[in-house]
PDB file of C-alpha atoms in Angstrom:
ATOM      1  CA  MET A   1     -24.937  15.200   7.957  1.00 24.00           C
ATOM      2  CA  THR A   2     -21.876  14.580   5.801  1.00 42.00           C
ATOM      3  CA  THR A   3     -18.589  13.164   7.009  1.00 44.00           C
ATOM      4  CA  ARG A   4     -15.492  12.726   4.916  1.00 75.00           C
ATOM      5  CA  TRP A   5     -13.068   9.843   4.830  1.00 88.00           C
ATOM      6  CA  LYS A   6      -9.948  10.183   6.956  1.00 96.00           C
ATOM      7  CA  LEU A   7      -7.095  10.688   4.501  1.00 98.00           C
ATOM      8  CA  ALA A   8      -3.464   9.636   4.977  1.00 98.00           C
ATOM      9  CA  LEU A   9      -0.480  10.521   2.819  1.00 98.00           C
ATOM     10  CA  HIS A  10       1.803   7.570   2.186  1.00 98.00           C
ATOM     11  CA  THR A  11       5.244   9.057   2.753  1.00 98.00           C
ATOM     12  CA  VAL A  12       6.678   6.862  -0.029  1.00 98.00           C
ATOM     13  CA  SER A  13       5.272   9.588  -2.287  1.00 98.00           C
ATOM     14  CA  TYR A  14       8.106  11.883  -1.209  1.00 98.00           C
ATOM     15  CA  SER A  15      10.848   9.263  -0.868  1.00 97.00           C
ATOM     16  CA  GLY A  16      12.612   9.721  -4.185  1.00 96.00           C
ATOM     17  CA  SER A  17      12.085   6.035  -4.992  1.00 94.00           C
ATOM     18  CA  TRP A  18      10.932   6.758  -8.566  1.00 92.00           C
ATOM     19  CA  GLY A  19      13.098   9.798  -9.176  1.00 92.00           C
ATOM     20  CA  GLN A  20      10.643  12.205  -7.559  1.00 94.00           C
ATOM     21  CA  GLU A  21      11.449  14.811  -4.926  1.00 95.00           C
ATOM     22  CA  SER A  22      12.950  13.189  -1.837  1.00 97.00           C
ATOM     23  CA  LEU A  23      12.095  14.567   1.602  1.00 98.00           C
ATOM     24  CA  SER A  24      13.334  13.634   5.040  1.00 98.00           C
ATOM     25  CA  LEU A  25      10.805  11.995   7.327  1.00 98.00           C
ATOM     26  CA  ASP A  26      10.151  15.201   9.246  1.00 98.00           C
ATOM     27  CA  ASP A  27       9.779  17.219   6.034  1.00 98.00           C
ATOM     28  CA  ALA A  28       7.347  14.593   4.734  1.00 98.00           C
ATOM     29  CA  LEU A  29       5.281  14.986   7.911  1.00 98.00           C
ATOM     30  CA  LEU A  30       5.284  18.744   7.494  1.00 98.00           C
ATOM     31  CA  ARG A  31       4.253  18.374   3.856  1.00 98.00           C
ATOM     32  CA  ALA A  32       1.368  16.080   4.804  1.00 98.00           C
ATOM     33  CA  ARG A  33       0.097  18.627   7.307  1.00 98.00           C
ATOM     34  CA  SER A  34       0.461  21.576   4.918  1.00 98.00           C
ATOM     35  CA  LEU A  35      -1.415  19.701   2.181  1.00 98.00           C
ATOM     36  CA  GLY A  36      -4.321  19.011   4.526  1.00 97.00           C
ATOM     37  CA  PHE A  37      -4.017  15.274   5.205  1.00 98.00           C
ATOM     38  CA  ASP A  38      -5.348  13.855   8.465  1.00 98.00           C
ATOM     39  CA  GLY A  39      -2.449  11.491   8.912  1.00 98.00           C
ATOM     40  CA  VAL A  40       0.414   9.604   7.336  1.00 98.00           C
ATOM     41  CA  MET A  41       1.093   6.074   6.212  1.00 98.00           C
ATOM     42  CA  LEU A  42       4.734   5.733   7.211  1.00 98.00           C
ATOM     43  CA  MET A  43       7.152   4.083   4.798  1.00 98.00           C
ATOM     44  CA  ALA A  44       9.110   1.790   7.121  1.00 98.00           C
ATOM     45  CA  LYS A  45      12.385   1.923   5.223  1.00 97.00           C
ATOM     46  CA  ARG A  46      15.008   4.517   4.452  1.00 97.00           C
ATOM     47  CA  PRO A  47      14.910   7.449   3.956  1.00 97.00           C
ATOM     48  CA  HIS A  48      11.847   7.537   6.235  1.00 98.00           C
ATOM     49  CA  ALA A  49      10.863   5.309   9.173  1.00 98.00           C
ATOM     50  CA  SER A  50      13.310   2.409   9.016  1.00 98.00           C
ATOM     51  CA  PRO A  51      13.297   0.431  12.283  1.00 97.00           C
ATOM     52  CA  LEU A  52      17.095   0.422  12.043  1.00 97.00           C
ATOM     53  CA  ASP A  53      17.182   4.189  12.446  1.00 97.00           C
ATOM     54  CA  LEU A  54      14.566   4.577  15.180  1.00 98.00           C
ATOM     55  CA  ASP A  55      15.690   3.505  18.626  1.00 97.00           C
ATOM     56  CA  ALA A  56      13.426   3.849  21.679  1.00 97.00           C
ATOM     57  CA  ASP A  57      14.148   7.556  22.004  1.00 98.00           C
ATOM     58  CA  GLY A  58      13.664   8.125  18.278  1.00 98.00           C
ATOM     59  CA  ARG A  59      10.301   6.407  18.417  1.00 98.00           C
ATOM     60  CA  ARG A  60       9.199   8.551  21.342  1.00 98.00           C
ATOM     61  CA  ARG A  61      10.229  11.667  19.463  1.00 98.00           C
ATOM     62  CA  LEU A  62       8.408  10.528  16.323  1.00 98.00           C
ATOM     63  CA  ARG A  63       5.207   9.864  18.265  1.00 98.00           C
ATOM     64  CA  ALA A  64       5.486  13.261  19.947  1.00 98.00           C
ATOM     65  CA  ARG A  65       6.067  14.918  16.576  1.00 98.00           C
ATOM     66  CA  LEU A  66       2.965  13.300  15.104  1.00 98.00           C
ATOM     67  CA  ASP A  67       0.941  14.526  18.078  1.00 98.00           C
ATOM     68  CA  GLU A  68       2.434  17.996  17.777  1.00 98.00           C
ATOM     69  CA  LEU A  69       1.469  18.212  14.105  1.00 98.00           C
ATOM     70  CA  GLY A  70      -1.977  16.733  14.718  1.00 98.00           C
ATOM     71  CA  LEU A  71      -1.324  13.828  12.363  1.00 98.00           C
ATOM     72  CA  GLY A  72      -2.666  10.329  12.824  1.00 98.00           C
ATOM     73  CA  ALA A  73      -0.492   7.313  12.015  1.00 98.00           C
ATOM     74  CA  PRO A  74      -3.020   4.723  10.846  1.00 98.00           C
ATOM     75  CA  CYS A  75      -0.522   2.413   9.184  1.00 98.00           C
ATOM     76  CA  VAL A  76       3.160   1.492   9.082  1.00 98.00           C
ATOM     77  CA  ALA A  77       4.085   0.267   5.600  1.00 98.00           C
ATOM     78  CA  GLY A  78       6.345  -2.778   5.603  1.00 98.00           C
ATOM     79  CA  TYR A  79       8.226  -4.291   2.656  1.00 98.00           C
ATOM     80  CA  ASN A  80       8.466  -8.057   2.933  1.00 98.00           C
ATOM     81  CA  ASP A  81       8.497 -10.919   0.434  1.00 97.00           C
ATOM     82  CA  PHE A  82       7.961 -14.423   1.780  1.00 97.00           C
ATOM     83  CA  ALA A  83       9.565 -15.854  -1.391  1.00 96.00           C
ATOM     84  CA  LEU A  84      12.997 -14.481  -0.498  1.00 93.00           C
ATOM     85  CA  GLY A  85      15.398 -17.355   0.040  1.00 85.00           C
ATOM     86  CA  ALA A  86      13.210 -19.818  -1.858  1.00 79.00           C
ATOM     87  CA  GLY A  87      15.190 -22.892  -2.754  1.00 77.00           C
ATOM     88  CA  ARG A  88      17.793 -22.343  -0.030  1.00 83.00           C
ATOM     89  CA  SER A  89      16.732 -24.565   2.849  1.00 83.00           C
ATOM     90  CA  ASP A  90      19.942 -23.746   4.739  1.00 86.00           C
ATOM     91  CA  ILE A  91      18.874 -20.102   5.107  1.00 90.00           C
ATOM     92  CA  PRO A  92      16.054 -19.490   7.662  1.00 94.00           C
ATOM     93  CA  ALA A  93      14.388 -17.008   5.317  1.00 93.00           C
ATOM     94  CA  LEU A  94      10.882 -17.528   6.709  1.00 95.00           C
ATOM     95  CA  GLU A  95      12.106 -16.916  10.260  1.00 96.00           C
ATOM     96  CA  MET A  96      13.912 -13.798   9.082  1.00 96.00           C
ATOM     97  CA  GLY A  97      10.753 -12.505   7.404  1.00 97.00           C
ATOM     98  CA  ILE A  98       8.684 -13.115  10.525  1.00 98.00           C
ATOM     99  CA  ALA A  99      11.312 -11.406  12.696  1.00 98.00           C
ATOM    100  CA  TYR A 100      11.271  -8.379  10.348  1.00 98.00           C
ATOM    101  CA  ILE A 101       7.485  -8.118  10.553  1.00 98.00           C
ATOM    102  CA  ALA A 102       7.608  -8.474  14.340  1.00 98.00           C
ATOM    103  CA  GLU A 103      10.022  -5.542  14.508  1.00 98.00           C
ATOM    104  CA  LEU A 104       7.669  -3.481  12.326  1.00 98.00           C
ATOM    105  CA  CYS A 105       4.909  -4.316  14.802  1.00 98.00           C
ATOM    106  CA  ARG A 106       7.037  -3.097  17.706  1.00 98.00           C
ATOM    107  CA  LEU A 107       7.655   0.122  15.785  1.00 98.00           C
ATOM    108  CA  ALA A 108       3.921   0.506  15.132  1.00 98.00           C
ATOM    109  CA  ARG A 109       3.096  -0.110  18.797  1.00 98.00           C
ATOM    110  CA  ASP A 110       5.681   2.414  19.933  1.00 98.00           C
ATOM    111  CA  ILE A 111       4.363   5.218  17.724  1.00 98.00           C
ATOM    112  CA  GLY A 112       0.682   4.415  18.275  1.00 98.00           C
ATOM    113  CA  SER A 113      -0.141   2.900  14.891  1.00 98.00           C
ATOM    114  CA  PRO A 114      -2.695   0.057  14.897  1.00 98.00           C
ATOM    115  CA  LEU A 115      -1.748  -1.504  11.535  1.00 98.00           C
ATOM    116  CA  VAL A 116       1.298  -2.845   9.739  1.00 98.00           C
ATOM    117  CA  ARG A 117       0.873  -3.186   5.968  1.00 98.00           C
ATOM    118  CA  ILE A 118       2.645  -6.271   4.601  1.00 98.00           C
ATOM    119  CA  PHE A 119       2.815  -8.270   1.353  1.00 98.00           C
ATOM    120  CA  THR A 120       2.660 -11.939   0.343  1.00 98.00           C
ATOM    121  CA  ALA A 121       5.340 -12.962  -2.190  1.00 98.00           C
ATOM    122  CA  PHE A 122       6.541 -12.388  -5.722  1.00 97.00           C
ATOM    123  CA  GLU A 123       6.461 -15.826  -7.336  1.00 94.00           C
ATOM    124  CA  PRO A 124       9.908 -16.933  -8.540  1.00 92.00           C
ATOM    125  CA  SER A 125      10.209 -18.333 -12.052  1.00 84.00           C
ATOM    126  CA  GLU A 126      11.040 -21.747 -10.599  1.00 82.00           C
ATOM    127  CA  GLY A 127       9.369 -23.575  -7.747  1.00 81.00           C
ATOM    128  CA  SER A 128       5.975 -24.825  -6.717  1.00 91.00           C
ATOM    129  CA  HIS A 129       3.029 -22.474  -6.385  1.00 94.00           C
ATOM    130  CA  GLY A 130       1.500 -24.776  -3.785  1.00 94.00           C
ATOM    131  CA  SER A 131       4.694 -24.839  -1.739  1.00 94.00           C
ATOM    132  CA  LEU A 132       4.943 -21.045  -1.801  1.00 95.00           C
ATOM    133  CA  TRP A 133       1.288 -20.769  -0.786  1.00 97.00           C
ATOM    134  CA  ARG A 134       1.922 -22.977   2.242  1.00 97.00           C
ATOM    135  CA  THR A 135       5.003 -20.942   3.161  1.00 96.00           C
ATOM    136  CA  VAL A 136       3.050 -17.691   3.026  1.00 98.00           C
ATOM    137  CA  VAL A 137       0.184 -19.122   5.089  1.00 98.00           C
ATOM    138  CA  SER A 138       2.657 -20.340   7.705  1.00 98.00           C
ATOM    139  CA  GLY A 139       4.484 -17.013   7.785  1.00 98.00           C
ATOM    140  CA  LEU A 140       1.306 -14.986   8.058  1.00 98.00           C
ATOM    141  CA  LYS A 141      -0.053 -17.191  10.837  1.00 98.00           C
ATOM    142  CA  GLU A 142       2.988 -16.812  13.042  1.00 98.00           C
ATOM    143  CA  ALA A 143       3.509 -13.141  12.224  1.00 98.00           C
ATOM    144  CA  ALA A 144      -0.157 -12.389  12.991  1.00 98.00           C
ATOM    145  CA  ARG A 145       0.088 -14.068  16.388  1.00 98.00           C
ATOM    146  CA  ARG A 146       3.176 -12.058  17.245  1.00 98.00           C
ATOM    147  CA  ALA A 147       1.455  -8.900  16.033  1.00 98.00           C
ATOM    148  CA  ARG A 148      -1.537  -9.659  18.236  1.00 97.00           C
ATOM    149  CA  ASP A 149       0.707  -9.979  21.280  1.00 98.00           C
ATOM    150  CA  LEU A 150       1.962  -6.449  20.509  1.00 98.00           C
ATOM    151  CA  GLY A 151      -1.534  -5.041  20.039  1.00 98.00           C
ATOM    152  CA  VAL A 152      -1.078  -4.601  16.292  1.00 98.00           C
ATOM    153  CA  THR A 153      -2.981  -5.949  13.272  1.00 98.00           C
ATOM    154  CA  LEU A 154      -1.343  -7.057  10.023  1.00 98.00           C
ATOM    155  CA  ALA A 155      -2.938  -5.791   6.811  1.00 98.00           C
ATOM    156  CA  VAL A 156      -2.037  -7.816   3.707  1.00 98.00           C
ATOM    157  CA  GLN A 157      -1.987  -5.613   0.611  1.00 98.00           C
ATOM    158  CA  ASN A 158      -3.033  -7.092  -2.749  1.00 98.00           C
ATOM    159  CA  HIS A 159       0.204  -6.166  -4.466  1.00 96.00           C
ATOM    160  CA  HIS A 160       2.599  -9.109  -4.807  1.00 97.00           C
ATOM    161  CA  ASP A 161       1.961 -12.038  -7.145  1.00 97.00           C
ATOM    162  CA  LEU A 162       0.630 -14.581  -4.673  1.00 97.00           C
ATOM    163  CA  ALA A 163      -3.086 -14.029  -3.941  1.00 98.00           C
ATOM    164  CA  VAL A 164      -3.187 -10.750  -5.859  1.00 98.00           C
ATOM    165  CA  HIS A 165      -6.659 -11.592  -7.206  1.00 98.00           C
ATOM    166  CA  HIS A 166      -9.382 -10.708  -4.732  1.00 98.00           C
ATOM    167  CA  LEU A 167     -10.842 -14.229  -4.606  1.00 98.00           C
ATOM    168  CA  ALA A 168      -7.407 -15.731  -3.996  1.00 98.00           C
ATOM    169  CA  LEU A 169      -6.737 -13.157  -1.276  1.00 98.00           C
ATOM    170  CA  ALA A 170     -10.019 -14.083   0.402  1.00 98.00           C
ATOM    171  CA  ASP A 171      -8.998 -17.751   0.241  1.00 98.00           C
ATOM    172  CA  LEU A 172      -5.601 -16.936   1.728  1.00 98.00           C
ATOM    173  CA  LEU A 173      -6.961 -14.925   4.635  1.00 98.00           C
ATOM    174  CA  ALA A 174      -9.590 -17.569   5.368  1.00 98.00           C
ATOM    175  CA  GLU A 175      -6.867 -20.232   5.495  1.00 98.00           C
ATOM    176  CA  VAL A 176      -4.630 -18.104   7.720  1.00 98.00           C
ATOM    177  CA  ASP A 177      -7.662 -17.695   9.984  1.00 98.00           C
ATOM    178  CA  GLU A 178      -6.077 -15.268  12.442  1.00 98.00           C
ATOM    179  CA  PRO A 179      -7.954 -12.233  13.824  1.00 97.00           C
ATOM    180  CA  GLY A 180      -4.720 -10.258  13.587  1.00 97.00           C
ATOM    181  CA  CYS A 181      -4.376 -10.823   9.819  1.00 98.00           C
ATOM    182  CA  ARG A 182      -6.658  -8.647   7.697  1.00 98.00           C
ATOM    183  CA  ALA A 183      -6.566  -6.962   4.272  1.00 98.00           C
ATOM    184  CA  ALA A 184      -5.222  -3.657   3.021  1.00 98.00           C
ATOM    185  CA  PHE A 185      -7.316  -3.885  -0.119  1.00 98.00           C
ATOM    186  CA  ASP A 186      -6.607  -1.493  -2.983  1.00 98.00           C
ATOM    187  CA  ALA A 187      -8.524  -0.853  -6.194  1.00 98.00           C
ATOM    188  CA  TRP A 188      -5.759  -0.579  -8.772  1.00 96.00           C
ATOM    189  CA  ALA A 189      -4.787  -4.278  -8.930  1.00 97.00           C
ATOM    190  CA  PRO A 190      -8.331  -5.592  -9.542  1.00 98.00           C
ATOM    191  CA  ALA A 191      -8.908  -2.717 -11.983  1.00 98.00           C
ATOM    192  CA  LEU A 192      -5.886  -3.814 -14.031  1.00 96.00           C
ATOM    193  CA  GLN A 193      -7.187  -7.398 -13.867  1.00 97.00           C
ATOM    194  CA  GLY A 194     -10.549  -6.301 -15.278  1.00 96.00           C
ATOM    195  CA  ALA A 195     -12.446  -7.244 -12.121  1.00 98.00           C
ATOM    196  CA  ASP A 196     -15.739  -5.772 -10.939  1.00 98.00           C
ATOM    197  CA  LEU A 197     -14.493  -3.474  -8.162  1.00 98.00           C
ATOM    198  CA  ALA A 198     -17.734  -3.449  -6.214  1.00 98.00           C
ATOM    199  CA  ALA A 199     -17.907  -7.250  -6.266  1.00 98.00           C
ATOM    200  CA  ALA A 200     -14.253  -7.425  -5.205  1.00 98.00           C
ATOM    201  CA  VAL A 201     -14.926  -5.185  -2.194  1.00 98.00           C
ATOM    202  CA  ARG A 202     -17.903  -7.303  -1.184  1.00 98.00           C
ATOM    203  CA  ALA A 203     -15.795 -10.460  -1.393  1.00 98.00           C
ATOM    204  CA  LEU A 204     -13.112  -8.973   0.889  1.00 98.00           C
ATOM    205  CA  ALA A 205     -15.505  -7.042   3.157  1.00 98.00           C
ATOM    206  CA  PRO A 206     -14.939  -9.164   6.305  1.00 97.00           C
ATOM    207  CA  TRP A 207     -11.195  -8.493   6.159  1.00 98.00           C
ATOM    208  CA  ILE A 208     -10.695  -4.911   4.892  1.00 98.00           C
ATOM    209  CA  VAL A 209      -9.031  -2.629   7.447  1.00 98.00           C
ATOM    210  CA  HIS A 210      -7.162  -0.235   5.159  1.00 98.00           C
ATOM    211  CA  THR A 211      -6.994   0.934   1.553  1.00 98.00           C
ATOM    212  CA  THR A 212      -4.520   3.014  -0.421  1.00 98.00           C
ATOM    213  CA  ALA A 213      -5.493   4.813  -3.606  1.00 98.00           C
ATOM    214  CA  ALA A 214      -3.807   5.981  -6.791  1.00 98.00           C
ATOM    215  CA  ASP A 215      -5.094   6.328 -10.359  1.00 98.00           C
ATOM    216  CA  TYR A 216      -3.530   5.047 -13.574  1.00 97.00           C
ATOM    217  CA  ALA A 217      -4.019   5.198 -17.327  1.00 97.00           C
ATOM    218  CA  PRO A 218      -2.430   2.921 -19.962  1.00 96.00           C
ATOM    219  CA  ARG A 219       0.145   4.178 -22.425  1.00 96.00           C
ATOM    220  CA  PRO A 220       0.534   1.778 -25.382  1.00 97.00           C
ATOM    221  CA  ARG A 221       4.062   0.576 -26.141  1.00 98.00           C
ATOM    222  CA  PHE A 222       5.538  -0.856 -29.346  1.00 98.00           C
ATOM    223  CA  ARG A 223       8.913  -2.290 -30.363  1.00 97.00           C
ATOM    224  CA  TYR A 224      10.169  -1.705 -33.899  1.00 98.00           C
ATOM    225  CA  ARG A 225      10.869  -4.834 -36.005  1.00 97.00           C
ATOM    226  CA  PRO A 226      13.139  -3.691 -38.861  1.00 97.00           C
ATOM    227  CA  ASP A 227      12.980  -7.136 -40.500  1.00 97.00           C
ATOM    228  CA  LEU A 228       9.231  -6.661 -40.852  1.00 97.00           C
ATOM    229  CA  VAL A 229       9.210  -2.884 -41.214  1.00 98.00           C
ATOM    230  CA  GLN A 230       6.565  -3.060 -38.494  1.00 98.00           C
ATOM    231  CA  TYR A 231       5.900  -2.360 -34.826  1.00 98.00           C
ATOM    232  CA  ALA A 232       5.175  -5.220 -32.445  1.00 98.00           C
ATOM    233  CA  ALA A 233       2.866  -4.514 -29.537  1.00 97.00           C
ATOM    234  CA  GLU A 234       4.342  -4.674 -26.039  1.00 97.00           C
ATOM    235  CA  PRO A 235       2.475  -4.623 -22.689  1.00 96.00           C
ATOM    236  CA  ALA A 236       1.143  -1.143 -22.029  1.00 96.00           C
ATOM    237  CA  GLU A 237       2.856   1.063 -19.476  1.00 95.00           C
ATOM    238  CA  MET A 238       0.584   2.192 -16.671  1.00 95.00           C
ATOM    239  CA  ARG A 239       1.183   5.877 -16.013  1.00 95.00           C
ATOM    240  CA  MET A 240       0.012   7.461 -12.775  1.00 96.00           C
ATOM    241  CA  VAL A 241      -2.383  10.276 -13.645  1.00 97.00           C
ATOM    242  CA  PRO A 242      -4.352  12.915 -11.714  1.00 97.00           C
ATOM    243  CA  PHE A 243      -6.817  11.239  -9.388  1.00 98.00           C
ATOM    244  CA  GLY A 244     -10.152  10.596 -11.096  1.00 96.00           C
ATOM    245  CA  GLU A 245      -8.719  10.722 -14.630  1.00 97.00           C
ATOM    246  CA  GLY A 246      -7.545   7.120 -14.891  1.00 97.00           C
ATOM    247  CA  ILE A 247      -9.145   3.760 -15.543  1.00 97.00           C
ATOM    248  CA  VAL A 248      -9.811   2.855 -11.887  1.00 98.00           C
ATOM    249  CA  ASP A 249     -13.531   3.134 -11.138  1.00 98.00           C
ATOM    250  CA  TYR A 250     -13.213   4.805  -7.764  1.00 97.00           C
ATOM    251  CA  PRO A 251     -16.896   5.798  -7.497  1.00 96.00           C
ATOM    252  CA  ALA A 252     -17.764   2.084  -7.637  1.00 97.00           C
ATOM    253  CA  PHE A 253     -14.941   1.154  -5.263  1.00 97.00           C
ATOM    254  CA  PHE A 254     -15.677   3.759  -2.605  1.00 96.00           C
ATOM    255  CA  GLY A 255     -19.410   3.231  -3.011  1.00 95.00           C
ATOM    256  CA  ALA A 256     -18.941  -0.445  -2.234  1.00 96.00           C
ATOM    257  CA  LEU A 257     -16.720   0.366   0.754  1.00 96.00           C
ATOM    258  CA  GLU A 258     -19.493   2.554   2.121  1.00 94.00           C
ATOM    259  CA  GLU A 259     -22.055  -0.155   1.407  1.00 95.00           C
ATOM    260  CA  VAL A 260     -20.142  -2.760   3.441  1.00 96.00           C
ATOM    261  CA  GLY A 261     -19.618  -0.332   6.310  1.00 94.00           C
ATOM    262  CA  TYR A 262     -15.904   0.324   5.953  1.00 95.00           C
ATOM    263  CA  GLY A 263     -14.852   2.895   8.542  1.00 92.00           C
ATOM    264  CA  GLY A 264     -11.078   2.960   8.139  1.00 94.00           C
ATOM    265  CA  TRP A 265      -8.638   5.341   6.510  1.00 97.00           C
ATOM    266  CA  VAL A 266      -7.956   6.003   2.842  1.00 98.00           C
ATOM    267  CA  GLY A 267      -4.291   6.427   1.983  1.00 98.00           C
ATOM    268  CA  PHE A 268      -2.885   8.196  -1.058  1.00 98.00           C
ATOM    269  CA  GLU A 269       0.359   7.192  -2.703  1.00 98.00           C
ATOM    270  CA  MET A 270       2.484   8.358  -5.599  1.00 97.00           C
ATOM    271  CA  CYS A 271       4.530   5.228  -6.164  1.00 93.00           C
ATOM    272  CA  ALA A 272       5.090   5.084  -9.918  1.00 92.00           C
ATOM    273  CA  PRO A 273       6.237   7.384 -12.727  1.00 90.00           C
ATOM    274  CA  LEU A 274       3.864  10.326 -12.520  1.00 94.00           C
ATOM    275  CA  LEU A 275       2.324  12.273 -15.370  1.00 94.00           C
ATOM    276  CA  GLY A 276       3.984  15.677 -15.247  1.00 95.00           C
ATOM    277  CA  GLY A 277       7.197  14.443 -13.644  1.00 95.00           C
ATOM    278  CA  GLY A 278       8.531  14.136 -10.115  1.00 95.00           C
ATOM    279  CA  SER A 279       8.994  17.750  -9.061  1.00 97.00           C
ATOM    280  CA  GLY A 280       7.750  18.776  -5.644  1.00 96.00           C
ATOM    281  CA  GLU A 281       5.281  21.142  -7.285  1.00 97.00           C
ATOM    282  CA  ASN A 282       3.742  18.334  -9.335  1.00 97.00           C
ATOM    283  CA  LEU A 283       3.636  15.954  -6.376  1.00 98.00           C
ATOM    284  CA  ASP A 284       1.881  18.593  -4.281  1.00 98.00           C
ATOM    285  CA  ARG A 285      -0.543  19.331  -7.097  1.00 98.00           C
ATOM    286  CA  GLN A 286      -1.507  15.659  -7.433  1.00 97.00           C
ATOM    287  CA  ALA A 287      -1.889  15.280  -3.657  1.00 98.00           C
ATOM    288  CA  ARG A 288      -4.193  18.291  -3.518  1.00 98.00           C
ATOM    289  CA  ARG A 289      -6.142  16.858  -6.450  1.00 97.00           C
ATOM    290  CA  PHE A 290      -6.719  13.679  -4.438  1.00 98.00           C
ATOM    291  CA  ILE A 291      -7.902  15.604  -1.373  1.00 97.00           C
ATOM    292  CA  ASP A 292     -10.234  17.689  -3.534  1.00 96.00           C
ATOM    293  CA  TYR A 293     -11.619  14.578  -5.217  1.00 96.00           C
ATOM    294  CA  MET A 294     -12.276  12.876  -1.905  1.00 95.00           C
ATOM    295  CA  GLY A 295     -13.915  16.008  -0.556  1.00 92.00           C
ATOM    296  CA  ARG A 296     -16.272  16.118  -3.518  1.00 87.00           C
ATOM    297  CA  HIS A 297     -17.082  12.437  -3.084  1.00 77.00           C
ATOM    298  CA  SER A 298     -17.686  12.457   0.658  1.00 63.00           C
ATOM    299  CA  ARG A 299     -19.844   9.749   2.102  1.00 52.00           C
ATOM    300  CA  THR A 300     -23.042  10.525   3.953  1.00 42.00           C
ATOM    301  CA  ALA A 301     -23.328   9.298   7.515  1.00 35.00           C
ATOM    302  CA  SER A 302     -26.531   7.505   8.448  1.00 34.00           C
TER     303      SER A 302
END
């Protein structure tokens, strides 16, 4: 017997954030259903599911709309940075970050989502790495306890600078040591770091509760030096490409997820400049490509 992964469209894909087609939240839900996704990963900021725009009645209507469309809501996607306010001890930035995450958890509870995706911190150019690490641990601990009280789990995505390497993320989660603080572990960051994706999954296996996928390929960049009549190499741009055509070894990644018994959702996001441009037609084409790829690489149930 063969079962496929449950697939969720991250609504950021249709938010206009990178110049692509921008849809309202309801239109994004309709697009997810028409494309064949099982659910949505809700971008918890404008123009989609900002907590500021969803009062109690709005949250009830959103939950009813998800039910009406037959869409799951496996994850609410938050946008925090525990480094905000670094160096300003007079501003209660950590408290503000925790309060923001707590409100995301209330939103998730109200619409029936079990997870809130969060980040760690972008490291500022000045300041102590050790001090920032301690701040993030403290913030995650308190936020996870508040999430637990609301029946929600936090899922830390390996995206921001602090603990972006899989071994560092494992260290961070072990130090936080809260059952309500897990990992939303994605493949693209370790792929760009040159890591063994299967080994990375095994290292994070006790914590993984969500993953979001996208594929990328490098495009070399050069800057002209007229004094040398030469081109100087710059860091390559990573261009989002059709799923399965990039450098991310998804067969190894998903194979390892199956090996460790991962039973959660797989999200899909278009959150970078996309090969072919940002038209709705191209976005839809890439989303369908992802669904087709995942269908052809279904996992076999034991």
